[in-house]
CSV table of C-alpha atoms and ligand atoms in Angstrom, one decimal:
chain,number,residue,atom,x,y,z
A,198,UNK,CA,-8.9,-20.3,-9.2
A,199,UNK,CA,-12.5,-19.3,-8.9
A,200,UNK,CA,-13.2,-15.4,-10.6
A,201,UNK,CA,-15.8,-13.4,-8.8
A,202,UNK,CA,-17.3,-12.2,-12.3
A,203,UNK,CA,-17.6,-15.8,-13.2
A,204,UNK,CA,-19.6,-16.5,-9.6
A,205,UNK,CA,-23.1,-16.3,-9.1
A,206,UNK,CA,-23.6,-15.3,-5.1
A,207,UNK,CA,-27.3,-15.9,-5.6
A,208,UNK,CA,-28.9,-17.1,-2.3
A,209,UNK,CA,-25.2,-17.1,-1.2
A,210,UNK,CA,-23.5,-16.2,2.1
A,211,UNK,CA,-20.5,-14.4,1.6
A,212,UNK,CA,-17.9,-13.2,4.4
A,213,UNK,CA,-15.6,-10.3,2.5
A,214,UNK,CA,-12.7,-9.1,4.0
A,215,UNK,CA,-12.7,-5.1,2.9
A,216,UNK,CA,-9.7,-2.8,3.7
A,217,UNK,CA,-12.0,0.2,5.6
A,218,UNK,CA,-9.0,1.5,7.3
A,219,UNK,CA,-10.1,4.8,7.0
A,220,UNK,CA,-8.7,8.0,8.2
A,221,UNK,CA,-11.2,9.5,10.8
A,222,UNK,CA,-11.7,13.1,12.2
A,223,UNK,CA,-9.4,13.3,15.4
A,224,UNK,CA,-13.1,15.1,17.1
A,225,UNK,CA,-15.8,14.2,15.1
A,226,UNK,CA,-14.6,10.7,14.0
A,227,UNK,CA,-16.1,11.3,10.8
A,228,UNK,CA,-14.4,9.3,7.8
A,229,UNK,CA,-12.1,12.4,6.2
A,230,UNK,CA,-11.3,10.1,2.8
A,231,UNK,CA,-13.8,7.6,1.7
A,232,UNK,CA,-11.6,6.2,-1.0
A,233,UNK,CA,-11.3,2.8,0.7
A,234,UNK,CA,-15.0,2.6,0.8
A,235,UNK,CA,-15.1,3.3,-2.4
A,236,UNK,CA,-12.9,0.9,-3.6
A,237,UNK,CA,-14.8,-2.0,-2.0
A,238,UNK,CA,-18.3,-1.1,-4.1
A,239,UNK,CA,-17.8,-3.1,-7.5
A,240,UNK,CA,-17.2,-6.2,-4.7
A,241,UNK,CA,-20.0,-5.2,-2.4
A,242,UNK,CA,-22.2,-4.9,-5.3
A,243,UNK,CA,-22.1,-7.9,-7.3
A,244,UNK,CA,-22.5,-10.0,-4.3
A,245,UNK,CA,-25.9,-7.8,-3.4
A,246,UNK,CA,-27.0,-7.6,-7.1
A,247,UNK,CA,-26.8,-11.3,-7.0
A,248,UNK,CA,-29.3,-11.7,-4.3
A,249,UNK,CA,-26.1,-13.0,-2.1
A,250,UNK,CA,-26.0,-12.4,1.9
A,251,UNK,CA,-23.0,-10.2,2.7
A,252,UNK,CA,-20.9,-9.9,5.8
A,253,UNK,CA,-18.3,-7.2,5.6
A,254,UNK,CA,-15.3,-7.2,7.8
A,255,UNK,CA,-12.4,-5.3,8.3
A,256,UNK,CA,-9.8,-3.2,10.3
A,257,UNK,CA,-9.0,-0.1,11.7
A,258,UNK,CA,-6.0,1.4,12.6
A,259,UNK,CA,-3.9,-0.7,15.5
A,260,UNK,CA,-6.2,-1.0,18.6
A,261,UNK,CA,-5.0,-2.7,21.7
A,262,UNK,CA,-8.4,-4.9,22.5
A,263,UNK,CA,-11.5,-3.2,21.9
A,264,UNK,CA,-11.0,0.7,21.8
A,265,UNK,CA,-13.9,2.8,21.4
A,266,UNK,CA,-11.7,5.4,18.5
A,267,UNK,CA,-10.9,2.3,16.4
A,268,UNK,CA,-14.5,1.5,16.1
A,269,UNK,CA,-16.0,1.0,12.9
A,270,UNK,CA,-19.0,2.6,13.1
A,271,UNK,CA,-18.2,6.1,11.1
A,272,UNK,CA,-17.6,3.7,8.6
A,273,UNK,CA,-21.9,3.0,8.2
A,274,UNK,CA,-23.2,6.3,7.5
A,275,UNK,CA,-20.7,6.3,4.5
A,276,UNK,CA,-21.2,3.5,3.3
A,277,UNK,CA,-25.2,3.7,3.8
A,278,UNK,CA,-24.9,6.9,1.6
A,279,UNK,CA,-22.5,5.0,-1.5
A,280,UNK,CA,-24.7,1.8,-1.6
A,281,UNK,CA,-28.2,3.8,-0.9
A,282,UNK,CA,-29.3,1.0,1.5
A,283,UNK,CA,-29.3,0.2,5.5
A,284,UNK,CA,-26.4,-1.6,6.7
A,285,UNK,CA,-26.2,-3.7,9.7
A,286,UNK,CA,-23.8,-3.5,11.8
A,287,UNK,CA,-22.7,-6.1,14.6
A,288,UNK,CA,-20.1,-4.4,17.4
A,289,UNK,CA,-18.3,-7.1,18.3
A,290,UNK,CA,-17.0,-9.7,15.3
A,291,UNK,CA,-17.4,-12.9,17.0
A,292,UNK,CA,-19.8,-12.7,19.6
A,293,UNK,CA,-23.1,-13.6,20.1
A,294,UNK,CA,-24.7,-11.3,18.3
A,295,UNK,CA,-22.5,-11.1,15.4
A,296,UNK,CA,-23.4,-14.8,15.3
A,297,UNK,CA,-27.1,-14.3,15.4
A,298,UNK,CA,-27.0,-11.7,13.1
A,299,UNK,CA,-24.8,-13.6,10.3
A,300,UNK,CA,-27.1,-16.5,10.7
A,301,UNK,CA,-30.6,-14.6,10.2
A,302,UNK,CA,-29.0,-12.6,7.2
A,303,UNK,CA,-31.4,-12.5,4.3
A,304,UNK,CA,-30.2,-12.3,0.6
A,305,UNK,CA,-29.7,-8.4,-0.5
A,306,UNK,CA,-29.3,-7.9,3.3
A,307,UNK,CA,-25.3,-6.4,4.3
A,308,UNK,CA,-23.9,-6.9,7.7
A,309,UNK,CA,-20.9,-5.0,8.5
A,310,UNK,CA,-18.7,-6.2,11.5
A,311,UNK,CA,-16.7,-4.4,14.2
A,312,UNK,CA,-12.9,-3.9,13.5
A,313,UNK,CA,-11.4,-7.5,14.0
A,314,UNK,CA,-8.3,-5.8,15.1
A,315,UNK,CA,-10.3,-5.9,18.7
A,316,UNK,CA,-9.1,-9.3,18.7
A,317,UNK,CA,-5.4,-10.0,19.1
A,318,UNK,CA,-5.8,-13.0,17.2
A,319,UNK,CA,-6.6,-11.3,14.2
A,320,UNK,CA,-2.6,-10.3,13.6
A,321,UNK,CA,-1.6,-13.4,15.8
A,322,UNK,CA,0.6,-11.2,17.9
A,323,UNK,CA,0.6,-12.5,21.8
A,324,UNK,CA,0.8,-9.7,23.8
A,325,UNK,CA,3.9,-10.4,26.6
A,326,UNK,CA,6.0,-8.7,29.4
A,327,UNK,CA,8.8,-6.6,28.7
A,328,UNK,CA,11.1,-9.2,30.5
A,329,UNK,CA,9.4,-12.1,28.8
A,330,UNK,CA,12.2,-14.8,28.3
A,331,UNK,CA,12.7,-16.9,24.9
A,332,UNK,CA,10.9,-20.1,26.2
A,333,UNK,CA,7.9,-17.9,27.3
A,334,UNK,CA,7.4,-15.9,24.0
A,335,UNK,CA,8.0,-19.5,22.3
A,336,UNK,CA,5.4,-20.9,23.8
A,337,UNK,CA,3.0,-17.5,24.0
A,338,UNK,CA,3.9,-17.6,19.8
A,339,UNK,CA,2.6,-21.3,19.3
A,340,UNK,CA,-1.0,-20.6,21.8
A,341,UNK,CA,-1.7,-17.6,19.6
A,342,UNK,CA,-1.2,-19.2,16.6
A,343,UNK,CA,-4.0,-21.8,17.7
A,344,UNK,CA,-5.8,-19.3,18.8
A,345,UNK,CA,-5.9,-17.0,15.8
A,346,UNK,CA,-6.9,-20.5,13.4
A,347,UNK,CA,-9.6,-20.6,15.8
A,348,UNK,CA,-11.1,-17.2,15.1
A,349,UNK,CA,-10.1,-17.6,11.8
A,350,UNK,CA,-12.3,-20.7,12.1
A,351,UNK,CA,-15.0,-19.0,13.9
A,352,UNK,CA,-15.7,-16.2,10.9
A,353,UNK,CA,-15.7,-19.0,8.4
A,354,UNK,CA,-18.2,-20.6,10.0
A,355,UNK,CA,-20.3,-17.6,9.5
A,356,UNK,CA,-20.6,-18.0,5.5
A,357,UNK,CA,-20.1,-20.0,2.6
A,358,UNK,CA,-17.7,-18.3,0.5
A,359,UNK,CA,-14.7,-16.0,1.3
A,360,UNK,CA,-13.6,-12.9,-1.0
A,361,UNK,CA,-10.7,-11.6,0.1
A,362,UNK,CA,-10.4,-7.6,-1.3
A,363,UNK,CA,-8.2,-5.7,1.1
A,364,UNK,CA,-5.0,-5.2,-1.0
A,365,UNK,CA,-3.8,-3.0,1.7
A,366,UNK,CA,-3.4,-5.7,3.7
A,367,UNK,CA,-2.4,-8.8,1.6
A,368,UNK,CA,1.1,-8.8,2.8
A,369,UNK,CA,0.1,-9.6,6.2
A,370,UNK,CA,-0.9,-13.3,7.4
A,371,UNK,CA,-3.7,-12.6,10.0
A,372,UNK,CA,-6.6,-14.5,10.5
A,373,UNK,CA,-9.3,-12.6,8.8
A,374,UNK,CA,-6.6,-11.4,5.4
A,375,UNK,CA,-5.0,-15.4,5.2
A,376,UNK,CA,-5.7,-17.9,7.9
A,377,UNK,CA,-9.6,-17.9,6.9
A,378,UNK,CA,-8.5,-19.2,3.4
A,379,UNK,CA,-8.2,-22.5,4.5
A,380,UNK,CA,-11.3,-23.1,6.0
A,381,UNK,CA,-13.0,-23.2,2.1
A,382,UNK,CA,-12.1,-25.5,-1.0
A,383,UNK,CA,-11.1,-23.7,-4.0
A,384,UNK,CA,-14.7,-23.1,-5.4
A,385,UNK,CA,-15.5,-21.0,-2.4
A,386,UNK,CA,-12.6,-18.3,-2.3
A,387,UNK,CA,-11.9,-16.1,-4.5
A,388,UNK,CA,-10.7,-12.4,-4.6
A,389,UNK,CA,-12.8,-9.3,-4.8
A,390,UNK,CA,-12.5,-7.0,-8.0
A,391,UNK,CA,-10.0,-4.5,-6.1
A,392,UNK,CA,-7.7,-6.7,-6.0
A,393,UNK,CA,-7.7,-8.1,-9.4
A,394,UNK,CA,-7.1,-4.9,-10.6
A,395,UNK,CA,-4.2,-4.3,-8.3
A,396,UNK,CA,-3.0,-7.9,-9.0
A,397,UNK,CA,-4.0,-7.1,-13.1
A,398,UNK,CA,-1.6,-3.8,-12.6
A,399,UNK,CA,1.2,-4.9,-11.0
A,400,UNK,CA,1.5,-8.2,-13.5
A,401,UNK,CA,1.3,-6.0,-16.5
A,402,UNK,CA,4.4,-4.1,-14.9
A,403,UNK,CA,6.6,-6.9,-14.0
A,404,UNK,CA,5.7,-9.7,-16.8
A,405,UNK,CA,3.9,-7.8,-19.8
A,406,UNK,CA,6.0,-4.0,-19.7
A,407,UNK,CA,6.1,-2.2,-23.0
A,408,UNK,CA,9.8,-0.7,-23.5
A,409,UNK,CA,11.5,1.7,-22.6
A,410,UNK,CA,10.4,0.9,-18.7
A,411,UNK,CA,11.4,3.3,-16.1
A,412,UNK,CA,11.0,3.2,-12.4
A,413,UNK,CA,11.0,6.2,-10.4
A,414,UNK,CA,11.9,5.9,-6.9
A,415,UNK,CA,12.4,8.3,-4.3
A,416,UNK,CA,11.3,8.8,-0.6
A,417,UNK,CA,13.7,9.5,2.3
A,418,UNK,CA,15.8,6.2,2.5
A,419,UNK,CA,17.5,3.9,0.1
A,420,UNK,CA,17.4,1.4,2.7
A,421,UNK,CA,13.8,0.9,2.5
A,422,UNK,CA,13.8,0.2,-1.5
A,423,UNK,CA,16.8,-1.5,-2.0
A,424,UNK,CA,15.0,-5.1,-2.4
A,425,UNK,CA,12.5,-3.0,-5.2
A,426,UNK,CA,15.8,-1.5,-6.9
A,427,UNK,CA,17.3,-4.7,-6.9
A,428,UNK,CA,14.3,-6.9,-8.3
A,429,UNK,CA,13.4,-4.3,-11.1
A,430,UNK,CA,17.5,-4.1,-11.8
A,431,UNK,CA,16.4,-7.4,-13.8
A,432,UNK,CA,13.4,-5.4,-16.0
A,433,UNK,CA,13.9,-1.7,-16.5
A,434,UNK,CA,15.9,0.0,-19.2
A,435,UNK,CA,15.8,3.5,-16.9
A,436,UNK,CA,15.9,4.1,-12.6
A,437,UNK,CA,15.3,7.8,-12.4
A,438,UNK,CA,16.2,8.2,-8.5
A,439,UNK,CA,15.5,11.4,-6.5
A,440,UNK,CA,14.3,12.4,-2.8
A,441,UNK,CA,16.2,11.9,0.5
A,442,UNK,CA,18.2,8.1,-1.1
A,443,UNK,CA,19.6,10.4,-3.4
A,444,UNK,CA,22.2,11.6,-1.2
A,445,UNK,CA,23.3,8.3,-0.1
A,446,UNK,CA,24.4,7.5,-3.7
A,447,UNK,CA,25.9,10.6,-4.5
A,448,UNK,CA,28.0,10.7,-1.5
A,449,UNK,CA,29.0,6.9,-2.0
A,450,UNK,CA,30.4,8.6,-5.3
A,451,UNK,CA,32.4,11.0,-3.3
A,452,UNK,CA,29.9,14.1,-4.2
A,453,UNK,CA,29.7,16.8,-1.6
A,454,UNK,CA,25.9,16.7,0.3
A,455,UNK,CA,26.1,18.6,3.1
A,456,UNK,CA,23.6,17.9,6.3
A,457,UNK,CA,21.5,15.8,3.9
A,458,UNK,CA,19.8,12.8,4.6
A,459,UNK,CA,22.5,10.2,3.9
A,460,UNK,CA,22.4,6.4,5.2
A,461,UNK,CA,26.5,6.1,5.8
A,462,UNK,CA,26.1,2.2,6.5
A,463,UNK,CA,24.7,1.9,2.7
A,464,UNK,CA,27.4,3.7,1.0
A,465,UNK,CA,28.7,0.2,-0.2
A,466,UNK,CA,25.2,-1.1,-1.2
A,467,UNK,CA,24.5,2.0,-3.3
A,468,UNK,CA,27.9,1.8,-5.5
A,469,UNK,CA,26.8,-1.8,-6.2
A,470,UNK,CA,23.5,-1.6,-6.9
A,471,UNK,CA,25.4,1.5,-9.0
A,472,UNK,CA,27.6,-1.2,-10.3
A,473,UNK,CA,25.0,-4.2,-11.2
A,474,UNK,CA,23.0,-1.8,-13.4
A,475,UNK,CA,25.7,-0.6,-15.4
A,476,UNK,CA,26.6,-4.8,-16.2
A,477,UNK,CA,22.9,-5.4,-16.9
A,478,UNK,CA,22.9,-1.8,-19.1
A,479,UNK,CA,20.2,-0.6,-16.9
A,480,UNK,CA,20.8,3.5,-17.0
A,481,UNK,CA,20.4,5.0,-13.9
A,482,UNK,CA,19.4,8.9,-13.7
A,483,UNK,CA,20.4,10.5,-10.2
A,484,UNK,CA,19.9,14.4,-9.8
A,485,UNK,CA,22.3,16.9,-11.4
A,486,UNK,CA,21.2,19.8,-9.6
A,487,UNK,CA,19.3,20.2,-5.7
A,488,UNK,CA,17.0,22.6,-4.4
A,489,UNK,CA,19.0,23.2,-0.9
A,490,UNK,CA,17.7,24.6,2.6
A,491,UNK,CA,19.4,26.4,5.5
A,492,UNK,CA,17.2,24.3,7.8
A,493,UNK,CA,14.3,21.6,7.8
A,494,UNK,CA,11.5,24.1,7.5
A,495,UNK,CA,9.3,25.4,4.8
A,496,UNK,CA,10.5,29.3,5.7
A,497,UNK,CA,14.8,28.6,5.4
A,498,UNK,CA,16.1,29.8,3.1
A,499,UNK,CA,17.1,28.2,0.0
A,500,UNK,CA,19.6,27.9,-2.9
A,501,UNK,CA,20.3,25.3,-5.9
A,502,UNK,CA,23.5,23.7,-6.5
A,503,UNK,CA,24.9,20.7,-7.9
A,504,UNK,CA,23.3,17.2,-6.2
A,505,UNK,CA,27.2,16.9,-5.5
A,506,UNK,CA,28.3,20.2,-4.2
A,507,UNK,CA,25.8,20.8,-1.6
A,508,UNK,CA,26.9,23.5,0.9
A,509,UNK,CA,28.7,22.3,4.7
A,510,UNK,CA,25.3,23.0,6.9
A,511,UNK,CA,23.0,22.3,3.8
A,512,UNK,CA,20.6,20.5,3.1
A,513,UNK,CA,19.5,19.3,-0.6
A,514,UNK,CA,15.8,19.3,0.0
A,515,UNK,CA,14.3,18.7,-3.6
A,516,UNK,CA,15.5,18.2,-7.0
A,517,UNK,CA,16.1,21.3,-8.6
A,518,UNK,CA,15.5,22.3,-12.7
A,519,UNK,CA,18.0,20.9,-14.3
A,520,UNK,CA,16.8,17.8,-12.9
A,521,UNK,CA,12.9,18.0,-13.8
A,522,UNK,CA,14.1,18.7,-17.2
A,523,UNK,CA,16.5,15.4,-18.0
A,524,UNK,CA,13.8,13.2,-15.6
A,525,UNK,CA,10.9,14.6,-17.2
A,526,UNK,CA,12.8,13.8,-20.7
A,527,UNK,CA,13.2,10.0,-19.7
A,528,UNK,CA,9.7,10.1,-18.5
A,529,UNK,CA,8.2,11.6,-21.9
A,530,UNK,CA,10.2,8.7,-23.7
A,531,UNK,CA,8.4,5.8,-21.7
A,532,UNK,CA,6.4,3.3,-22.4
A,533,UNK,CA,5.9,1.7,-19.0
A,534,UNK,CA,6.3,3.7,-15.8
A,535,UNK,CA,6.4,2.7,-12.2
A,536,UNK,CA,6.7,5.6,-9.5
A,537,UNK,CA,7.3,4.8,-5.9
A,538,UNK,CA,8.1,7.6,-3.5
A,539,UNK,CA,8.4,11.5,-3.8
A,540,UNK,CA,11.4,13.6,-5.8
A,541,UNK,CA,11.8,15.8,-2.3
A,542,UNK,CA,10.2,17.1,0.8
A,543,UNK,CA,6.7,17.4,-0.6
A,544,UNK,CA,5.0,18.2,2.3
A,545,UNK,CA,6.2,21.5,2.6
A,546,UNK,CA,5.3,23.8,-0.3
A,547,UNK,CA,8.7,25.1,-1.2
A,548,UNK,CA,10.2,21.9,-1.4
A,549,UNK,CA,7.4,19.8,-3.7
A,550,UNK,CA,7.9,21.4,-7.4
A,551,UNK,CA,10.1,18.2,-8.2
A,552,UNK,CA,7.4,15.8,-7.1
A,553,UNK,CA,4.8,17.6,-8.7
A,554,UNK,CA,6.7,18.0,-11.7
A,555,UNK,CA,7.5,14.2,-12.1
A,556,UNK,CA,3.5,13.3,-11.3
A,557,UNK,CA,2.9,15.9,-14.2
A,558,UNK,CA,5.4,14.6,-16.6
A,559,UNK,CA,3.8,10.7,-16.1
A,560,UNK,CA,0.3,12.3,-16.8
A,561,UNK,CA,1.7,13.2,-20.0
A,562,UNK,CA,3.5,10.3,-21.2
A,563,UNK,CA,0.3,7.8,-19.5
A,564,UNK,CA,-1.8,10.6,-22.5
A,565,UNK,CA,0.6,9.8,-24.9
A,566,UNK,CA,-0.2,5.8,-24.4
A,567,UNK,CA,2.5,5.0,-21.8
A,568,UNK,CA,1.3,2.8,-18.5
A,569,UNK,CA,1.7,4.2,-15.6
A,570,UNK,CA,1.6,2.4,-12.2
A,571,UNK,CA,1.4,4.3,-9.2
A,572,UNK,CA,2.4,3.3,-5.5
A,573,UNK,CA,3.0,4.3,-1.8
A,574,UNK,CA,1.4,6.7,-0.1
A,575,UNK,CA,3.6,9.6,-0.2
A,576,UNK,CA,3.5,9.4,-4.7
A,577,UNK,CA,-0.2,8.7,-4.2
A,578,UNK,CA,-0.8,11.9,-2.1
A,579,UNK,CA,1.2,13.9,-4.7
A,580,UNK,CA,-1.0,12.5,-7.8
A,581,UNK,CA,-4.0,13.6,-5.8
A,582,UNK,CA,-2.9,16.4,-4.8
A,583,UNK,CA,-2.8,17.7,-8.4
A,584,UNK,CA,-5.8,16.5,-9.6
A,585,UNK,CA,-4.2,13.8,-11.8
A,586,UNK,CA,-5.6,10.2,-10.6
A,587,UNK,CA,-7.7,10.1,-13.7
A,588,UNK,CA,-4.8,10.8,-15.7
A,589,UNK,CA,-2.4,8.1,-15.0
A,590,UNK,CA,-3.1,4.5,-15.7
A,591,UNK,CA,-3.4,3.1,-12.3
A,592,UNK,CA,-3.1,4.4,-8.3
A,593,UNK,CA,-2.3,1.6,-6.4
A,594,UNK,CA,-4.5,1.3,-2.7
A,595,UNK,CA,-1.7,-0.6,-1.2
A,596,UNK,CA,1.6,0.7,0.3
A,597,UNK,CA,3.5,-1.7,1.7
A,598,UNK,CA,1.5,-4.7,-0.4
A,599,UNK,CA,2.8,-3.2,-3.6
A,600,UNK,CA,5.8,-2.7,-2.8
A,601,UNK,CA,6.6,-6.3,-1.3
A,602,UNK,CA,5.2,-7.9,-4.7
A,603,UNK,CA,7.2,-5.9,-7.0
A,604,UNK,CA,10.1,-6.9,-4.7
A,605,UNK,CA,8.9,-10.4,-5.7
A,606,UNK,CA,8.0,-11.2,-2.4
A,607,UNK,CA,4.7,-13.8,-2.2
A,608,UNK,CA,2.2,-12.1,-0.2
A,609,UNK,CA,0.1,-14.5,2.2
A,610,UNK,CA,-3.3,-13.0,1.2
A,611,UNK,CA,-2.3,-13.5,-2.1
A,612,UNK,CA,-1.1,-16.9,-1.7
A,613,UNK,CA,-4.0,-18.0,0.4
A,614,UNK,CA,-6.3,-17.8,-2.6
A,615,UNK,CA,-4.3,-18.3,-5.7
A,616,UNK,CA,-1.8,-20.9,-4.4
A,617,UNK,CA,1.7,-20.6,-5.1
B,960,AMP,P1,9.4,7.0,2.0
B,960,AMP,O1,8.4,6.7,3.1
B,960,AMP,O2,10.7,6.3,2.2
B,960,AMP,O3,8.8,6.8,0.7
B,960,AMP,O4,9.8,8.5,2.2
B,960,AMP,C1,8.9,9.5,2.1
B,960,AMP,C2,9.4,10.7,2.8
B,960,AMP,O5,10.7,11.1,2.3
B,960,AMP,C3,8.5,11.9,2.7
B,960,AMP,O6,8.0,12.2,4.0
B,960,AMP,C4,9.5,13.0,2.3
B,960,AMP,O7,9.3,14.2,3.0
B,960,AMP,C5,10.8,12.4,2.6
B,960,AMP,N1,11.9,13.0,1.7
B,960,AMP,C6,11.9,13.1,0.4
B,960,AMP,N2,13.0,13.7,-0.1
B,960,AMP,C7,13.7,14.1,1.0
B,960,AMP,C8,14.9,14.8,1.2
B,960,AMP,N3,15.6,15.2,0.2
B,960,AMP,N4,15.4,14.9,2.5
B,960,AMP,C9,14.7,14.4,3.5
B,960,AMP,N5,13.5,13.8,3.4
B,960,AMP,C10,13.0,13.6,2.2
C-alpha cells in the first residue's frame, strides 16, 4: 500500500475525499466548528507543497438532491483563511464546469467541489414510493448501483491519484468514500494523514495495548455497544460501565432502578456478556452509587442512592461519588484506555460531574504515560468541553467509523485502499 509521506504529488492531479461535514449556523450558515477543516490540512498541504493539483470533495449533512443549506460554500472562506490561499470552488461535482475546471487546474492551484451528497448516487440509495414492491426496489437497488460506479467513474476520471481522508465516513460504501477506489491501481491510492492517524490509534488499542487496558463505555443504550463490549471482552483486563446501559445490567441483576432507562429485551444479553467476562477474568466495574432525578430536566430535584436501589418514579441520571472514586481508581491504574460514550446525562449541568470526572481522571493517567483513545461524539464533546484534547493521547474524528472497527467490523473505505 502506497504511504502519502512516501509520495511525491509533484505535477500531480490529486482527487481527495475530505470529511467537511461541518456544523453551520442555522442563520448565517457560517461554519460554527472548523475542526474537520482542520483535520484535512497536513493532507491538503503536502499535496500543494508538492506542486500537485488538488480537487477537494466532500459531504454535507443528508440533502435530498441539490439543497441550497447543504451547500458547501461556507466551507471556502474557512478554508481560504487556514491555507492563506484562494480556493476554487465548482457548484456542482460532476457537471460541466466542475469538469472544465479539474481539467485546466494548475499545480499549487485547489479546487473544492460542491457536496456530492447532491447526487443520490453518491450513497447508492434509489429513492422509491412508499408502496414500492420487492421486485421494484430489487431492480431500483441494481440501477443505482450502476449508476453510483458511474459517478464514481466520472470523479476518477478527473485525477490521477485518489487519497481517501474522511474517517468519518469510512464505514460507509458510497461512491466518492469506496466505489472510486477501484478506478486506480495500487500506486495511485492511498490514504490521507487523518486517517493514518486514526487507523495508527485504533491499531495500537486493539493489537499493541500496554496492560492493564480498560474500556469505558457508557451512553444511553447497551444495545448499541454490545458488538464493542463483546469484541474488547477478548482484550481488556477492566470494562468500567456507566450512563443510561447501566441500568439495564443492574436490573438484569435484580437491582432496583426505578423509571430509568432500561432495555427489558436485553436483560438476558447483559447477564451474559456479565457471564463471559467473568470466564475470560475480564473485571467489570458497574456503578455502586447514582445521582437520581424526580424528572428528566436539569431543575428536578435530585438525590443519590445505590445504582440498585433507585427510588419507584426515579430516575438514576449520573453516577454518583462513590462511583467516580472506584472508576477513577481503575482509571489511575491504566495503561491503555479506551472511552466511548458519557457516565450520565451530560448535557444538562447537574447531571455531567460523572463524565467530567472520568475525562479528568484519563487526562491524568494519559500524564502519567497511559494511552488514551477517545471516541463518539458525546465523550468527544465532554473532553472538549473541559479543555482536555491536548491532554489525552488521541480524540478520534469518527463516530460511528470507530466504533464499527473496534467492533472488528472491516470498513469499506478502509478496505478499498488497504485490501483485506
Ligand atoms: P450514546 O449515543 O448511546 O453514546 O448515548 C449518549 C446519550 O446517552 C447522551 O445523550 C446522554 O444524555 C445519554 N445518557 C447518558 N446517561 C444516561 C442516563 N443515565 N439516562 C438517560 N440517558 C443517558
Amino acid at each position: 500500500m502506497k504511504m502519502i509521506q512516501d509520495f511525491s504529488f509533484k505535477g500531480k492531479k490529486a482527487i481527495v475525499r475530505v470529511d467537511f461535514n461541518v456544523p453551520l449556523d442555522k442563520k448565517t450558515f457560517a461554519v460554527t466548528d472548523d475542526t474537520r477543516i482542520r483535520g484535512a490540512l497536513p493532507t491538503i498541504n503536502k499535496i500543494i507543497g508538492d506542486g500537485g493539483c488538488l480537487i477537494l470533495m466532500s459531504h454535507l449533512g443528508r440533502p435530498v438532491g441539490v439543497t441550497e443549506k447543504y451547500s458547501l460554500k461556507p466551507v471556502l472562506p474557512v478554508l481560504e483563511k487556514h491555507l492563506g490561499k484562494k480556493v476554487l470552488f465548482a457548484d456542482d461535482c460532476l457537471g460541466e464546469s466542475a469538469l472544465k475546471m479539474s481539467a485546466s487546474l494548475q499545480p499549487g492551484e485547489i479546487l473544492l467541489l460542491e457536496n456530492v451528497r447532491f447526487y443520490p448516487e453518491e450513497e447508492g440509495k434509489p429513492v422509491l414510493p412508499e408502496n414500492a414492491s420487492e421486485d421494484m426496489k430489487k431492480a431500483a437497488k441494481a440501477e443505482m448501483k450502476v449508476k453510483q460506479k458511474e459517478m464514481a467513474q466520472r470523479l476518477a476520471d478527473y485525477a490521477e491519484v485518489y487519497v481517501n481522508d474522511a474517517f468519518g465516513t469510512a464505514h460507509r460504501a458510497h461512491a466518492t468514500t469506496a466505489v472510486m477506489a477501484d478506478f486506480f491501481d495500487t500506486d495511485h491510492k492511498m490514504f490521507g494523514f487523518l486517517i493514518n492517524s486514526e487507523l495508527a490509534a485504533m491499531d495500537k488499542v486493539l493489537h499493541g495495548a500496554q496492560h492493564p487496558f480498560t474500556a469505558i463505555m457508557g451512553g444511553a443504550k447497551v444495545s448499541d455497544k454490545i458488538l464493542l463490549i463483546e469484541n474488547l471482552i477478548n482484550k481488556v483486563d477492566d470494562i468500567i460501565i456507566g450512563g443510561g446501559m447501566t441500568y439495564t445490567f443492574i436490573k438484569a441483576q435484580g437491582g432496583k432502578i426505578g423509571k430509568s432507562l432500561c432495555e427489558e429485551d436485553k436483560l438476558d444479553l447483559a447477564l451474559q456478556l456479565l457471564e463471559k467476562a467473568r470466564q475470560k477474568g475480564v473485571k467489570i466495574h458497574l456503578p455502586v452509587d447514582s445521582l437520581n432525578a424526580d424528572r428528566f430536566d436539569n431543575d428536578a430535584l435530585t438525590k443519590v442512592t445505590a445504582a440498585d436501589a433507585v427510588d419507584e418514579g426515579w430516575l438514576g441520571l449520573d453516577i454518583a461519588e462513590d462511583t467516580i472514586k472506584c472508576f477513577s481508581e481503575v482509571i489511575y491504574n491504566s495503561k491503555t484506555i479506551l472511552w466511548n460514550g458519557p457516565m450520565g446525562v451530560f448535557e444538562m449541568e447537574k447531571f455531567s460531574k460523572g463524565t467530567s470526572a472520568v475525562a479528568n481522571a484519563i487526562a491524568y493517567a494519559t500524564s502519567n504515560g497511559a494511552y488514551s483513545l477517545i471516541g463518539g461524539g458525546d465523550s468527544v464533546a465532554a473532553i472538549n468541553k473541559n479543555n482536555l484534547a491536548d491532554k489525552v493521547s488521541y480524540v478520534s474524528t469518527g463516530g460511528g467509523a470507530m466504533l464499527e472497527y473496534m467492533e472488528g467490523k472491516k470498513l469499506p473505505g478502509i478496505t478499498a485502499i488497504r485490501g483485506e
